[in-house]
Amino acid sequence: MIAAEVAAIHAADVDAASRFPHETIAALKSARLLSAAVPVDCGGAGAGMFELATQCATLAQGCGSSGMVLAMHHIQVACIARHGRGSAYFERYLRDNLVARQDLIASITSENGTFGDTRSSICAVALDGDRMTLEKDATTVSYGAHADAQLVTCRRAADAAASDQVLVLFEKGAYTLAQTGTWDTLGMRGTCSPGAKFAGHGRAEQILPGTFADSSAQTMVPYSHILWSALWSGIAADALGRAATFVRNAARRSPGTVPPNAPHLARAYVELQAMRHNWEACAREFDELTAEGDAAAREELGTMAWALRMNQLKMSCSEMAPRLCHEALQIIGIMGYKNDSPFSIGRHYRDVLSAALMVSNERIASKSASMLLVFKDN
Ligand SMILES: Cc1cc2nc3c(=O)[nH]c(=O)nc-3n(C[C@H](O)[C@H](O)[C@H](O)COP(=O)(O)OP(=O)(O)OC[C@H]3O[C@@H](n4cnc5c(N)ncnc54)[C@H](O)[C@@H]3O)c2cc1C
């Protein structure tokens, strides 16, 4: 309902004005969906990966940027919910900020100088007794100005290695975010993701327990790759849905004949089904694994086999989505090319062009290539 009745109505304006989808996020808050990933014993809905991915795919059919904002928020919540248990600070945050107030969390993993490698940081958290401070020069911060908190990667200490990272949560009022660039992009314009200089302060308890190496492998990467893949499939599904309506309209005009572009549509749906089944299978597997017991699941999520599966899912879906938007455009023709037609594919196509860049597929492929040198994925 939110996808069709709110997100889809504002999607064109969000895209044209490169503005935050306020209406959609307000509707998600009213429906208490921003705490969907919070465990039931902390007052949330305790939604698993499959349910969260389905939400993102559905919302993205109405507005790709809204689907991406929801996905990124769920990813941050999952990191806190899965790695902050046992911490009085994070348990309070889950109940009071996420469940009661429906706060929105943004993510700062990118940094000038680390070239898209999320697993290394230059900035370091500075501890002084139970107080801490952090400064970070980020290249891209989605909806940072509209969020109620920022979850930031950094080195554990000034003398720590670049990959010895932690996640730190900063609440609104305890940080500044000075915009350093613009966000005039081809697509995903409503995510409002310019570069920014971050400076925050707080207490040591706001450092998420454990290492980012673990929270990245066990939570951030699987949630990102599965939820993103789901939302990209939602965008592709809406593009093909427009193509299907176009073909049906043509069939109605000539009863008893099959329009010449109908078989092209049928072939495109084969690929959409494969894309959907890919993320659905990974989501179900994640839910089964995590239902088995935490220790076993965490071990499995740390294996090369799982890392390869996540990389393959991300590369496959991020490359499939633009192909499917391209197919939709070929099926519809000029009416899909026009920005002001009900069959326009422009926004969809531009939005999914971000998929292969959002953690570069080349970077992911070279990580997978190194793993495949020592691991047989069969
Ligand atoms: C819509 C959108 C929203 C985003 N939101 C956020 C956010 O909220 N917070 C945040 O922190 N970041 C965000 N990002 C940034 C994102 O997470 C990545 O950090 C960023 O897209 C990577 O930038 P890059 O292209 O310079 O990266 P790089 O990975 O450095 O890639 C640059 C170029 O180098 C090539 N390359 C890199 N490594 C290799 C390799 N090993 N082998 C071969 N070629 C290689 C790539 O092909 C690419 O052409 C967002 C990005 C997008 C598109």
Tab-separated table of C-alpha atoms and ligand atoms in Angstrom:
chain	number	residue	atom	x	y	z
A	1	MET	CA	0.000	0.000	0.000
A	2	ILE	CA	2.780	2.460	0.913
A	3	ALA	CA	4.580	1.521	-2.327
A	4	ALA	CA	1.585	2.166	-4.573
A	5	GLU	CA	-0.243	4.876	-2.654
A	6	VAL	CA	2.661	6.977	-1.385
A	7	ALA	CA	6.065	6.111	-2.891
A	8	ALA	CA	4.887	5.743	-6.515
A	9	ILE	CA	2.882	8.992	-6.362
A	10	HIS	CA	5.940	11.053	-5.362
A	11	ALA	CA	8.650	9.079	-7.196
A	12	ALA	CA	8.853	11.344	-10.269
A	13	ASP	CA	9.131	14.507	-8.160
A	14	VAL	CA	11.675	12.910	-5.797
A	15	ASP	CA	13.760	12.016	-8.852
A	16	ALA	CA	13.353	15.320	-10.710
A	17	ALA	CA	14.071	17.488	-7.654
A	18	SER	CA	16.702	15.114	-6.237
A	19	ARG	CA	14.875	15.401	-2.938
A	20	PHE	CA	14.425	13.097	0.062
A	21	PRO	CA	11.223	10.969	-0.122
A	22	HIS	CA	9.749	12.543	3.061
A	23	GLU	CA	6.215	11.295	2.420
A	24	THR	CA	7.298	7.655	2.068
A	25	ILE	CA	9.546	7.669	5.115
A	26	ALA	CA	6.761	9.335	7.165
A	27	ALA	CA	4.358	6.584	6.026
A	28	LEU	CA	6.899	3.884	6.950
A	29	LYS	CA	7.257	5.457	10.408
A	30	SER	CA	3.466	5.584	10.891
A	31	ALA	CA	3.262	1.902	9.942
A	32	ARG	CA	6.094	1.243	12.461
A	33	LEU	CA	8.183	-0.358	9.728
A	34	LEU	CA	11.448	1.313	10.775
A	35	SER	CA	11.613	-1.144	13.686
A	36	ALA	CA	10.756	-4.184	11.549
A	37	ALA	CA	14.288	-5.596	12.010
A	38	VAL	CA	14.354	-5.016	15.792
A	39	PRO	CA	14.009	-8.313	17.723
A	40	VAL	CA	10.632	-9.065	19.302
A	41	ASP	CA	12.044	-9.058	22.853
A	42	CYS	CA	13.142	-5.446	22.299
A	43	GLY	CA	9.658	-4.474	21.081
A	44	GLY	CA	10.267	-4.750	17.312
A	45	ALA	CA	8.643	-6.971	14.697
A	46	GLY	CA	11.618	-9.385	14.584
A	47	ALA	CA	11.382	-9.640	10.782
A	48	GLY	CA	13.825	-12.025	9.145
A	49	MET	CA	15.837	-11.435	5.980
A	50	PHE	CA	13.145	-12.746	3.617
A	51	GLU	CA	10.498	-10.443	5.055
A	52	LEU	CA	12.776	-7.381	5.025
A	53	ALA	CA	13.891	-8.113	1.455
A	54	THR	CA	10.278	-8.487	0.339
A	55	GLN	CA	9.489	-5.071	1.900
A	56	CYS	CA	12.411	-3.461	0.039
A	57	ALA	CA	11.473	-5.103	-3.291
A	58	THR	CA	7.848	-3.997	-2.929
A	59	LEU	CA	8.707	-0.426	-1.957
A	60	ALA	CA	11.241	-0.129	-4.802
A	61	GLN	CA	8.502	-0.932	-7.298
A	62	GLY	CA	6.988	2.421	-6.322
A	63	CYS	CA	10.236	4.403	-5.859
A	64	GLY	CA	13.785	3.040	-6.132
A	65	SER	CA	15.300	5.712	-3.873
A	66	SER	CA	12.742	4.973	-1.138
A	67	GLY	CA	13.537	1.255	-1.413
A	68	MET	CA	17.236	2.048	-1.039
A	69	VAL	CA	16.701	4.285	2.023
A	70	LEU	CA	14.635	1.557	3.705
A	71	ALA	CA	17.244	-1.103	2.828
A	72	MET	CA	20.123	0.983	4.194
A	73	HIS	CA	18.212	1.689	7.404
A	74	HIS	CA	17.411	-2.030	7.916
A	75	ILE	CA	21.116	-2.872	7.359
A	76	GLN	CA	22.184	-0.483	10.147
A	77	VAL	CA	19.446	-1.738	12.493
A	78	ALA	CA	20.505	-5.345	11.833
A	79	CYS	CA	24.132	-4.521	12.741
A	80	ILE	CA	22.972	-3.056	16.063
A	81	ALA	CA	20.428	-5.807	16.767
A	82	ARG	CA	22.841	-8.651	15.973
A	83	HIS	CA	26.025	-7.252	17.523
A	84	GLY	CA	24.795	-4.918	20.269
A	85	ARG	CA	22.908	-7.498	22.323
A	86	GLY	CA	24.076	-7.574	25.925
A	87	SER	CA	25.035	-3.894	25.790
A	88	ALA	CA	22.780	-1.737	27.984
A	89	TYR	CA	23.308	1.247	25.678
A	90	PHE	CA	22.385	-0.567	22.443
A	91	GLU	CA	19.438	-2.414	23.992
A	92	ARG	CA	18.062	0.911	25.224
A	93	TYR	CA	18.660	2.392	21.752
A	94	LEU	CA	16.710	-0.467	20.125
A	95	ARG	CA	13.726	0.045	22.449
A	96	ASP	CA	13.632	3.818	22.856
A	97	ASN	CA	14.956	5.192	19.599
A	98	LEU	CA	14.115	2.542	17.047
A	99	VAL	CA	10.866	1.087	18.390
A	100	ALA	CA	9.319	3.982	20.312
A	101	ARG	CA	10.542	6.883	18.140
A	102	GLN	CA	11.027	5.123	14.777
A	103	ASP	CA	14.404	6.837	14.306
A	104	LEU	CA	16.135	6.613	10.903
A	105	ILE	CA	19.824	5.568	10.821
A	106	ALA	CA	22.304	6.509	8.061
A	107	SER	CA	25.621	4.828	7.308
A	108	ILE	CA	29.121	6.256	6.847
A	109	THR	CA	31.487	3.582	5.536
A	110	SER	CA	33.003	5.546	2.638
A	111	GLU	CA	36.022	7.757	3.248
A	112	ASN	CA	38.234	9.962	1.132
A	113	GLY	CA	41.457	8.027	0.602
A	114	THR	CA	40.184	4.471	1.023
A	115	PHE	CA	38.813	4.269	-2.555
A	116	GLY	CA	35.611	2.335	-1.947
A	117	ASP	CA	37.224	-0.310	0.276
A	118	THR	CA	34.790	-0.557	3.186
A	119	ARG	CA	37.160	-2.855	5.058
A	120	SER	CA	39.757	-0.178	5.686
A	121	SER	CA	39.577	3.174	7.453
A	122	ILE	CA	41.887	6.128	7.867
A	123	CYS	CA	39.961	7.873	10.657
A	124	ALA	CA	40.164	6.474	14.198
A	125	VAL	CA	37.941	6.831	17.232
A	126	ALA	CA	39.722	8.772	20.017
A	127	LEU	CA	38.957	7.510	23.534
A	128	ASP	CA	39.426	9.630	26.649
A	129	GLY	CA	38.176	7.755	29.723
A	130	ASP	CA	34.559	6.914	28.980
A	131	ARG	CA	34.254	9.699	26.380
A	132	MET	CA	35.074	9.390	22.686
A	133	THR	CA	35.287	11.593	19.589
A	134	LEU	CA	35.533	10.846	15.868
A	135	GLU	CA	36.096	12.853	12.690
A	136	LYS	CA	35.618	11.375	9.221
A	137	ASP	CA	35.819	12.792	5.692
A	138	ALA	CA	33.185	10.742	3.834
A	139	THR	CA	32.722	10.628	0.045
A	140	THR	CA	29.053	9.618	0.078
A	141	VAL	CA	26.471	9.766	2.887
A	142	SER	CA	22.937	8.808	1.940
A	143	TYR	CA	20.147	10.823	3.626
A	144	GLY	CA	22.689	11.950	6.255
A	145	ALA	CA	20.963	15.312	6.677
A	146	HIS	CA	17.560	13.611	7.170
A	147	ALA	CA	18.654	10.873	9.580
A	148	ASP	CA	18.384	10.719	13.368
A	149	ALA	CA	21.687	8.869	13.803
A	150	GLN	CA	24.835	7.838	11.913
A	151	LEU	CA	26.547	4.457	12.161
A	152	VAL	CA	30.191	5.080	11.238
A	153	THR	CA	33.172	2.804	10.496
A	154	CYS	CA	36.600	3.826	11.788
A	155	ARG	CA	39.819	2.337	13.175
A	156	ARG	CA	39.641	1.088	16.756
A	157	ALA	CA	42.451	3.444	17.872
A	158	ALA	CA	45.014	5.852	16.431
A	159	ASP	CA	47.679	3.106	16.407
A	160	ALA	CA	45.402	0.378	14.950
A	161	ALA	CA	45.833	-1.120	11.476
A	162	ALA	CA	43.601	0.193	8.650
A	163	SER	CA	41.489	-2.981	8.772
A	164	ASP	CA	41.177	-3.055	12.590
A	165	GLN	CA	37.811	-1.318	12.503
A	166	VAL	CA	34.763	-0.791	14.705
A	167	LEU	CA	31.266	0.615	14.140
A	168	VAL	CA	30.265	3.611	16.247
A	169	LEU	CA	26.735	4.985	16.643
A	170	PHE	CA	26.195	8.738	16.965
A	171	GLU	CA	22.839	10.212	17.856
A	172	LYS	CA	21.496	13.489	16.487
A	173	GLY	CA	22.676	16.469	18.510
A	174	ALA	CA	26.064	14.884	19.178
A	175	TYR	CA	27.480	15.291	15.663
A	176	THR	CA	27.841	17.709	12.770
A	177	LEU	CA	27.769	16.765	9.103
A	178	ALA	CA	29.206	19.495	6.872
A	179	GLN	CA	28.284	18.824	3.251
A	180	THR	CA	31.347	18.859	0.992
A	181	GLY	CA	29.807	18.093	-2.391
A	182	THR	CA	26.555	17.795	-4.292
A	183	TRP	CA	24.305	14.854	-5.223
A	184	ASP	CA	23.342	15.604	-8.817
A	185	THR	CA	23.525	12.039	-10.117
A	186	LEU	CA	22.102	9.940	-12.933
A	187	GLY	CA	19.890	7.976	-10.553
A	188	MET	CA	19.030	7.154	-6.936
A	189	ARG	CA	18.606	10.908	-6.672
A	190	GLY	CA	16.211	10.714	-3.728
A	191	THR	CA	18.821	9.047	-1.537
A	192	CYS	CA	20.430	12.536	-1.212
A	193	SER	CA	23.989	11.241	-0.762
A	194	PRO	CA	26.583	14.052	-1.025
A	195	GLY	CA	30.041	13.877	0.533
A	196	ALA	CA	30.320	15.254	4.080
A	197	LYS	CA	32.801	15.964	6.837
A	198	PHE	CA	31.547	14.221	9.970
A	199	ALA	CA	32.525	15.177	13.530
A	200	GLY	CA	30.875	13.465	16.493
A	201	HIS	CA	31.250	12.828	20.194
A	202	GLY	CA	29.734	10.514	22.778
A	203	ARG	CA	30.491	7.759	25.258
A	204	ALA	CA	32.673	4.679	24.773
A	205	GLU	CA	29.547	2.490	25.139
A	206	GLN	CA	28.418	3.732	21.689
A	207	ILE	CA	31.166	1.635	20.069
A	208	LEU	CA	29.436	-1.536	18.848
A	209	PRO	CA	30.900	-4.575	20.678
A	210	GLY	CA	33.228	-6.834	18.681
A	211	THR	CA	35.080	-6.092	15.473
A	212	PHE	CA	33.782	-4.664	12.207
A	213	ALA	CA	35.458	-7.649	10.513
A	214	ASP	CA	32.782	-9.822	12.192
A	215	SER	CA	29.813	-7.460	11.907
A	216	SER	CA	30.686	-6.858	8.246
A	217	ALA	CA	30.920	-10.572	7.313
A	218	GLN	CA	28.064	-11.781	9.523
A	219	THR	CA	25.640	-8.911	9.056
A	220	MET	CA	26.485	-5.844	6.960
A	221	VAL	CA	27.504	-7.707	3.798
A	222	PRO	CA	24.679	-10.305	3.784
A	223	TYR	CA	22.018	-7.701	4.631
A	224	SER	CA	23.397	-5.252	2.041
A	225	HIS	CA	23.735	-7.709	-0.789
A	226	ILE	CA	20.399	-9.437	-0.210
A	227	LEU	CA	18.315	-6.311	0.489
A	228	TRP	CA	19.914	-4.373	-2.384
A	229	SER	CA	19.374	-7.284	-4.782
A	230	ALA	CA	15.738	-7.446	-3.712
A	231	LEU	CA	15.160	-3.745	-4.279
A	232	TRP	CA	16.922	-3.823	-7.677
A	233	SER	CA	14.589	-6.672	-8.665
A	234	GLY	CA	11.661	-4.501	-7.526
A	235	ILE	CA	12.780	-1.682	-9.834
A	236	ALA	CA	13.225	-4.137	-12.736
A	237	ALA	CA	9.796	-5.653	-11.978
A	238	ASP	CA	8.137	-2.230	-12.243
A	239	ALA	CA	9.948	-1.534	-15.542
A	240	LEU	CA	8.784	-4.891	-16.942
A	241	GLY	CA	5.317	-4.279	-15.488
A	242	ARG	CA	5.136	-1.116	-17.621
A	243	ALA	CA	6.267	-3.132	-20.642
A	244	ALA	CA	3.597	-5.757	-19.919
A	245	THR	CA	0.855	-3.102	-19.724
A	246	PHE	CA	2.105	-1.630	-22.989
A	247	VAL	CA	1.971	-5.032	-24.715
A	248	ARG	CA	-1.496	-5.808	-23.277
A	249	ASN	CA	-2.813	-2.457	-24.530
A	250	ALA	CA	-1.499	-3.308	-28.010
A	251	ALA	CA	-3.170	-6.739	-27.831
A	252	ARG	CA	-6.486	-5.124	-26.888
A	253	ARG	CA	-6.306	-2.877	-29.926
A	254	SER	CA	-5.958	-5.930	-32.230
A	255	PRO	CA	-8.036	-8.732	-30.695
A	256	GLY	CA	-7.008	-12.237	-31.706
A	257	THR	CA	-3.382	-11.336	-32.459
A	258	VAL	CA	-0.244	-11.602	-30.326
A	259	PRO	CA	1.754	-8.331	-30.511
A	260	PRO	CA	5.220	-8.832	-32.046
A	261	ASN	CA	6.972	-7.677	-28.847
A	262	ALA	CA	5.071	-10.142	-26.603
A	263	PRO	CA	7.666	-12.972	-26.942
A	264	HIS	CA	10.422	-10.456	-26.047
A	265	LEU	CA	8.460	-9.689	-22.880
A	266	ALA	CA	8.087	-13.409	-22.142
A	267	ARG	CA	11.887	-13.861	-22.377
A	268	ALA	CA	12.521	-10.872	-20.110
A	269	TYR	CA	10.260	-12.414	-17.455
A	270	VAL	CA	12.433	-15.542	-17.495
A	271	GLU	CA	15.364	-13.397	-16.362
A	272	LEU	CA	13.294	-11.510	-13.792
A	273	GLN	CA	12.223	-14.828	-12.249
A	274	ALA	CA	15.860	-15.998	-12.076
A	275	MET	CA	16.859	-12.727	-10.411
A	276	ARG	CA	14.051	-12.982	-7.858
A	277	HIS	CA	14.790	-16.631	-7.096
A	278	ASN	CA	18.452	-15.765	-6.569
A	279	TRP	CA	17.851	-13.276	-3.738
A	280	GLU	CA	14.923	-15.246	-2.332
A	281	ALA	CA	17.072	-18.381	-2.006
A	282	CYS	CA	19.868	-16.443	-0.266
A	283	ALA	CA	17.370	-14.733	2.067
A	284	ARG	CA	15.732	-18.043	3.011
A	285	GLU	CA	19.122	-19.644	3.575
A	286	PHE	CA	20.181	-16.767	5.822
A	287	ASP	CA	16.953	-17.119	7.845
A	288	GLU	CA	17.397	-20.902	8.184
A	289	LEU	CA	21.021	-20.504	9.225
A	290	THR	CA	20.325	-17.842	11.836
A	291	ALA	CA	17.374	-19.838	13.219
A	292	GLU	CA	19.704	-22.756	13.945
A	293	GLY	CA	21.581	-21.029	16.733
A	294	ASP	CA	23.793	-18.056	16.820
A	295	ALA	CA	27.235	-19.595	17.145
A	296	ALA	CA	26.804	-22.051	14.263
A	297	ALA	CA	25.276	-19.375	12.056
A	298	ARG	CA	28.038	-16.894	12.747
A	299	GLU	CA	30.642	-19.494	11.874
A	300	GLU	CA	28.935	-20.334	8.575
A	301	LEU	CA	28.493	-16.648	7.680
A	302	GLY	CA	32.245	-16.193	8.141
A	303	THR	CA	33.164	-18.874	5.575
A	304	MET	CA	34.512	-18.289	2.074
A	305	ALA	CA	31.585	-20.270	0.666
A	306	TRP	CA	29.107	-17.769	2.114
A	307	ALA	CA	31.215	-14.724	1.142
A	308	LEU	CA	31.391	-16.005	-2.444
A	309	ARG	CA	27.641	-16.589	-2.529
A	310	MET	CA	26.979	-13.020	-1.348
A	311	ASN	CA	29.429	-11.566	-3.896
A	312	GLN	CA	27.898	-13.629	-6.692
A	313	LEU	CA	24.378	-12.548	-5.725
A	314	LYS	CA	25.362	-8.872	-5.713
A	315	MET	CA	27.232	-9.010	-9.020
A	316	SER	CA	24.474	-10.993	-10.715
A	317	CYS	CA	21.515	-8.838	-9.609
A	318	SER	CA	23.310	-5.505	-10.071
A	319	GLU	CA	24.088	-6.442	-13.675
A	320	MET	CA	20.723	-8.084	-14.372
A	321	ALA	CA	18.652	-5.058	-13.285
A	322	PRO	CA	19.992	-2.614	-15.934
A	323	ARG	CA	19.696	-5.380	-18.568
A	324	LEU	CA	16.020	-5.853	-17.702
A	325	CYS	CA	15.351	-2.096	-17.797
A	326	HIS	CA	17.024	-2.084	-21.197
A	327	GLU	CA	14.756	-4.936	-22.345
A	328	ALA	CA	11.693	-3.047	-21.066
A	329	LEU	CA	12.795	-0.038	-23.110
A	330	GLN	CA	13.219	-2.144	-26.270
A	331	ILE	CA	9.750	-3.686	-25.769
A	332	ILE	CA	8.003	-0.340	-25.224
A	333	GLY	CA	10.029	1.759	-27.662
A	334	ILE	CA	9.683	5.528	-27.840
A	335	MET	CA	6.940	5.680	-25.200
A	336	GLY	CA	9.431	4.204	-22.734
A	337	TYR	CA	12.116	6.663	-23.808
A	338	LYS	CA	9.914	9.716	-23.143
A	339	ASN	CA	10.249	11.039	-19.601
A	340	ASP	CA	6.645	12.260	-19.421
A	341	SER	CA	4.911	9.092	-20.630
A	342	PRO	CA	3.152	6.628	-18.290
A	343	PHE	CA	5.446	3.966	-19.811
A	344	SER	CA	8.666	5.890	-19.092
A	345	ILE	CA	11.611	3.676	-18.088
A	346	GLY	CA	14.104	6.528	-17.598
A	347	ARG	CA	14.069	6.682	-13.789
A	348	HIS	CA	14.213	2.909	-13.422
A	349	TYR	CA	17.134	2.593	-15.817
A	350	ARG	CA	19.079	5.453	-14.216
A	351	ASP	CA	18.414	4.175	-10.675
A	352	VAL	CA	19.760	0.672	-11.348
A	353	LEU	CA	22.925	1.987	-13.022
A	354	SER	CA	24.126	2.689	-9.463
A	355	ALA	CA	23.908	-1.008	-8.560
A	356	ALA	CA	27.246	-2.112	-10.041
A	357	LEU	CA	29.042	0.928	-8.536
A	358	MET	CA	27.615	0.741	-5.056
A	359	VAL	CA	30.611	-1.217	-3.886
A	360	SER	CA	32.246	-1.605	-7.269
A	361	ASN	CA	31.613	-4.946	-8.985
A	362	GLU	CA	35.232	-4.885	-10.190
A	363	ARG	CA	36.392	-4.648	-6.583
A	364	ILE	CA	34.028	-7.465	-5.537
A	365	ALA	CA	35.110	-9.622	-8.496
A	366	SER	CA	38.771	-9.280	-7.551
A	367	LYS	CA	37.962	-10.335	-3.957
A	368	SER	CA	36.032	-13.357	-5.246
A	369	ALA	CA	38.867	-14.158	-7.667
A	370	SER	CA	41.351	-14.322	-4.757
A	371	MET	CA	39.008	-16.632	-2.805
A	372	LEU	CA	38.458	-18.904	-5.810
A	373	LEU	CA	42.220	-19.434	-6.074
A	374	VAL	CA	42.108	-21.332	-2.799
A	375	PHE	CA	38.455	-22.437	-2.505
A	376	LYS	CA	36.462	-24.786	-4.744
A	377	ASP	CA	32.888	-23.400	-4.981
A	378	ASN	CA	31.065	-26.569	-6.039
B	1	LIG	C1	23.294	5.318	-4.485
B	1	LIG	C2	24.506	5.236	-3.621
B	1	LIG	C3	24.375	5.416	-2.255
B	1	LIG	C4	25.490	5.338	-1.424
B	1	LIG	N1	25.317	5.552	-0.092
B	1	LIG	C5	26.385	5.519	0.734
B	1	LIG	C6	26.233	5.768	2.126
B	1	LIG	O1	25.137	5.989	2.619
B	1	LIG	N2	27.326	5.754	2.913
B	1	LIG	C7	28.562	5.497	2.408
B	1	LIG	O2	29.512	5.493	3.177
B	1	LIG	N3	28.747	5.246	1.094
B	1	LIG	C8	27.688	5.264	0.242
B	1	LIG	N4	27.863	5.028	-1.095
B	1	LIG	C9	29.236	4.801	-1.587
B	1	LIG	C10	29.519	3.356	-1.889
B	1	LIG	O3	29.311	2.580	-0.760
B	1	LIG	C11	30.934	3.168	-2.391
B	1	LIG	O4	31.849	3.572	-1.443
B	1	LIG	C12	31.200	3.959	-3.610
B	1	LIG	O5	30.145	3.814	-4.539
B	1	LIG	C13	32.483	3.470	-4.229
B	1	LIG	O6	33.071	4.555	-4.872
B	1	LIG	P1	34.161	4.389	-6.020
B	1	LIG	O7	33.462	4.098	-7.307
B	1	LIG	O8	35.047	5.583	-5.982
B	1	LIG	O9	34.941	3.107	-5.507
B	1	LIG	P2	36.117	2.189	-5.892
B	1	LIG	O10	35.774	0.879	-5.300
B	1	LIG	O11	37.407	2.774	-5.456
B	1	LIG	O12	36.089	2.078	-7.464
B	1	LIG	C14	36.604	3.090	-8.334
B	1	LIG	C15	37.032	2.466	-9.639
B	1	LIG	O13	38.130	1.555	-9.406
B	1	LIG	C16	37.874	0.289	-9.971
B	1	LIG	N5	38.349	-0.738	-9.001
B	1	LIG	C17	38.337	-0.657	-7.665
B	1	LIG	N6	38.876	-1.749	-7.097
B	1	LIG	C18	39.221	-2.543	-8.112
B	1	LIG	C19	39.826	-3.815	-8.198
B	1	LIG	N7	40.188	-4.462	-7.087
B	1	LIG	N8	40.012	-4.350	-9.409
B	1	LIG	C20	39.668	-3.672	-10.522
B	1	LIG	N9	39.117	-2.462	-10.522
B	1	LIG	C21	38.888	-1.908	-9.334
B	1	LIG	C22	36.342	0.216	-10.163
B	1	LIG	O14	35.995	-0.466	-11.317
B	1	LIG	C23	35.924	1.656	-10.294
B	1	LIG	O15	35.883	2.016	-11.654
B	1	LIG	C24	26.775	5.082	-1.966
B	1	LIG	C25	26.901	4.874	-3.353
B	1	LIG	C26	25.792	4.945	-4.173
B	1	LIG	C27	25.962	4.727	-5.649
